[in-house]
Coordinates of C-alpha atoms in Angstrom, one line a residue:
M13 CA 16.9 42.8 -40.9
K14 CA 16.2 42.9 -37.1
R15 CA 12.5 42.7 -37.7
K16 CA 12.9 39.6 -40.0
S17 CA 15.0 37.7 -37.3
T18 CA 12.4 38.6 -34.7
I19 CA 9.6 37.2 -36.8
I20 CA 11.6 34.0 -37.4
V21 CA 12.3 33.6 -33.7
L22 CA 8.6 34.2 -33.0
I23 CA 7.5 31.6 -35.6
I24 CA 10.0 29.0 -34.2
T25 CA 8.8 29.7 -30.6
I26 CA 5.1 29.3 -31.6
S27 CA 5.9 26.1 -33.6
L28 CA 7.7 24.6 -30.6
S29 CA 4.9 25.6 -28.3
I30 CA 2.3 23.9 -30.5
C31 CA 4.4 20.7 -30.8
L32 CA 4.9 20.5 -27.1
T33 CA 1.2 21.0 -26.5
L34 CA 0.3 18.3 -29.0
L35 CA 2.8 15.9 -27.3
C36 CA 1.3 16.6 -23.9
L37 CA -2.2 16.0 -25.2
N38 CA -1.1 12.8 -26.8
F39 CA 0.5 11.7 -23.5
I40 CA -2.6 12.5 -21.5
S41 CA -4.7 10.6 -24.1
K42 CA -2.5 7.5 -23.8
I43 CA -2.8 7.6 -20.0
K44 CA -6.6 7.7 -20.1
D45 CA -6.6 4.9 -22.8
S46 CA -4.5 2.6 -20.6
R47 CA -6.6 3.3 -17.5
D48 CA -9.8 2.6 -19.5
F49 CA -8.2 -0.5 -21.0
A50 CA -7.4 -2.0 -17.6
K51 CA -10.9 -1.3 -16.3
E52 CA -12.4 -3.0 -19.4
F53 CA -10.2 -6.0 -18.7
C54 CA -11.5 -6.2 -15.2
Y55 CA -15.1 -5.8 -16.3
S56 CA -14.6 -8.7 -18.7
I57 CA -13.5 -10.8 -15.8
V58 CA -16.4 -9.7 -13.7
E59 CA -18.8 -10.8 -16.5
D60 CA -16.9 -14.1 -16.8
D61 CA -16.1 -13.1 -20.4
Y62 CA -12.6 -14.6 -20.4
D63 CA -12.5 -14.7 -24.2
S64 CA -12.6 -10.8 -24.3
A65 CA -10.2 -10.6 -21.3
K66 CA -7.7 -12.9 -23.1
K67 CA -7.7 -10.7 -26.2
M68 CA -6.6 -7.8 -23.9
L69 CA -3.4 -9.7 -22.7
H70 CA -0.1 -8.9 -24.4
S71 CA 1.4 -11.8 -26.3
D72 CA 4.7 -11.3 -24.5
G73 CA 3.1 -10.9 -21.1
K74 CA 3.7 -12.7 -17.8
I75 CA 0.1 -14.0 -17.9
K76 CA -0.5 -16.4 -20.7
K77 CA -4.0 -16.5 -22.3
D78 CA -4.4 -20.2 -21.5
D79 CA -3.6 -19.6 -17.8
L80 CA -5.8 -16.5 -17.3
E81 CA -8.8 -18.3 -15.7
N82 CA -6.6 -20.2 -13.3
Y83 CA -4.7 -17.1 -12.5
I84 CA -7.9 -15.2 -11.6
L85 CA -9.2 -18.2 -9.6
K86 CA -5.9 -18.3 -7.6
I87 CA -6.3 -14.6 -6.8
E88 CA -9.9 -15.0 -5.8
K89 CA -9.0 -17.9 -3.5
K90 CA -6.0 -16.2 -2.0
Y91 CA -7.8 -13.0 -1.2
H92 CA -11.2 -14.5 -0.5
M93 CA -12.8 -12.5 -3.3
D94 CA -15.2 -13.1 -6.1
F95 CA -14.9 -10.8 -9.0
S96 CA -18.3 -11.8 -10.3
N97 CA -19.8 -9.8 -7.4
G98 CA -18.4 -6.7 -9.1
I99 CA -15.5 -4.3 -8.8
V100 CA -15.3 -0.7 -7.8
F101 CA -12.4 1.4 -9.0
K102 CA -11.2 4.1 -6.7
K103 CA -8.3 6.4 -7.2
I104 CA -5.0 5.7 -8.9
T105 CA -2.2 5.6 -6.3
D106 CA 0.8 5.2 -8.6
Y107 CA 1.5 5.8 -12.2
S108 CA 4.5 5.8 -14.5
H109 CA 4.9 5.9 -18.3
T110 CA 8.0 5.3 -20.4
A111 CA 7.9 6.2 -24.1
Y112 CA 10.5 3.5 -24.8
D113 CA 11.8 0.8 -22.5
R114 CA 14.5 -1.6 -23.9
E115 CA 13.3 -4.4 -21.6
Y116 CA 9.8 -4.3 -23.4
N117 CA 11.0 -3.0 -26.7
G118 CA 8.2 -0.4 -26.6
S119 CA 6.3 2.0 -24.4
I120 CA 4.9 0.9 -21.0
H121 CA 2.3 2.2 -18.6
I122 CA 2.5 1.0 -15.0
F123 CA -0.2 2.0 -12.5
T124 CA -2.0 0.9 -9.4
Y125 CA -5.7 1.4 -8.7
Q126 CA -7.3 1.2 -5.3
I127 CA -10.2 -1.2 -5.8
V128 CA -13.0 -2.8 -3.8
V129 CA -14.3 -6.3 -4.4
N130 CA -16.7 -8.0 -2.0
D131 CA -16.3 -5.0 0.4
L132 CA -12.6 -5.8 0.5
A133 CA -10.2 -3.0 -0.3
A134 CA -7.1 -3.9 -2.4
E135 CA -4.7 -2.6 -4.9
A136 CA -4.7 -3.8 -8.5
S137 CA -1.5 -3.1 -10.4
F138 CA -1.2 -3.2 -14.1
T139 CA 1.6 -3.1 -16.6
I140 CA 0.5 -2.3 -20.1
V141 CA 2.9 -2.7 -23.0
D142 CA 2.8 -1.2 -26.5
N143 CA 5.4 -2.7 -28.8
K144 CA 5.8 -4.3 -32.2
N145 CA 4.1 -7.4 -30.9
G146 CA 1.0 -5.6 -29.9
Y147 CA -0.8 -3.6 -27.2
G148 CA -2.0 -5.3 -24.0
I149 CA -1.8 -6.1 -20.4
Y150 CA 1.6 -7.5 -19.7
N151 CA 1.0 -8.1 -16.0
F152 CA -1.8 -7.8 -13.5
T153 CA -1.4 -8.3 -9.7
L154 CA -3.5 -7.8 -6.6
N155 CA -2.3 -6.8 -3.1
Y156 CA -4.0 -6.0 0.1

């Protein structure tokens, strides 16, 4: 009887370990996907491919698809940058992920990249939301 309970405990422990490992791998994959998604968004802007960039915006987002080009022009003017000269992504300085946030009715990834545009260093912050209305960039800001 003791051997049977030991085997059951061992099976439960192994099962839980496998589940936790899979959850961690899924979490790491989502982090990488959101980082790559933000980079792709910026590369679309660099290429003046606003149609592709607009498709990457979340429908509930602070930046509306019709306003994207004007939003980017304002950023470029304010910071004396020209994204068409290219963008270099450095390290991520801040990152947070929430599996479910009531404010967004879904999961969110919020992170900040150190970037260089026109030899000017800045920080680009992204909020990416995944909810029933879709997956996309909810907000994008730039700071010196």
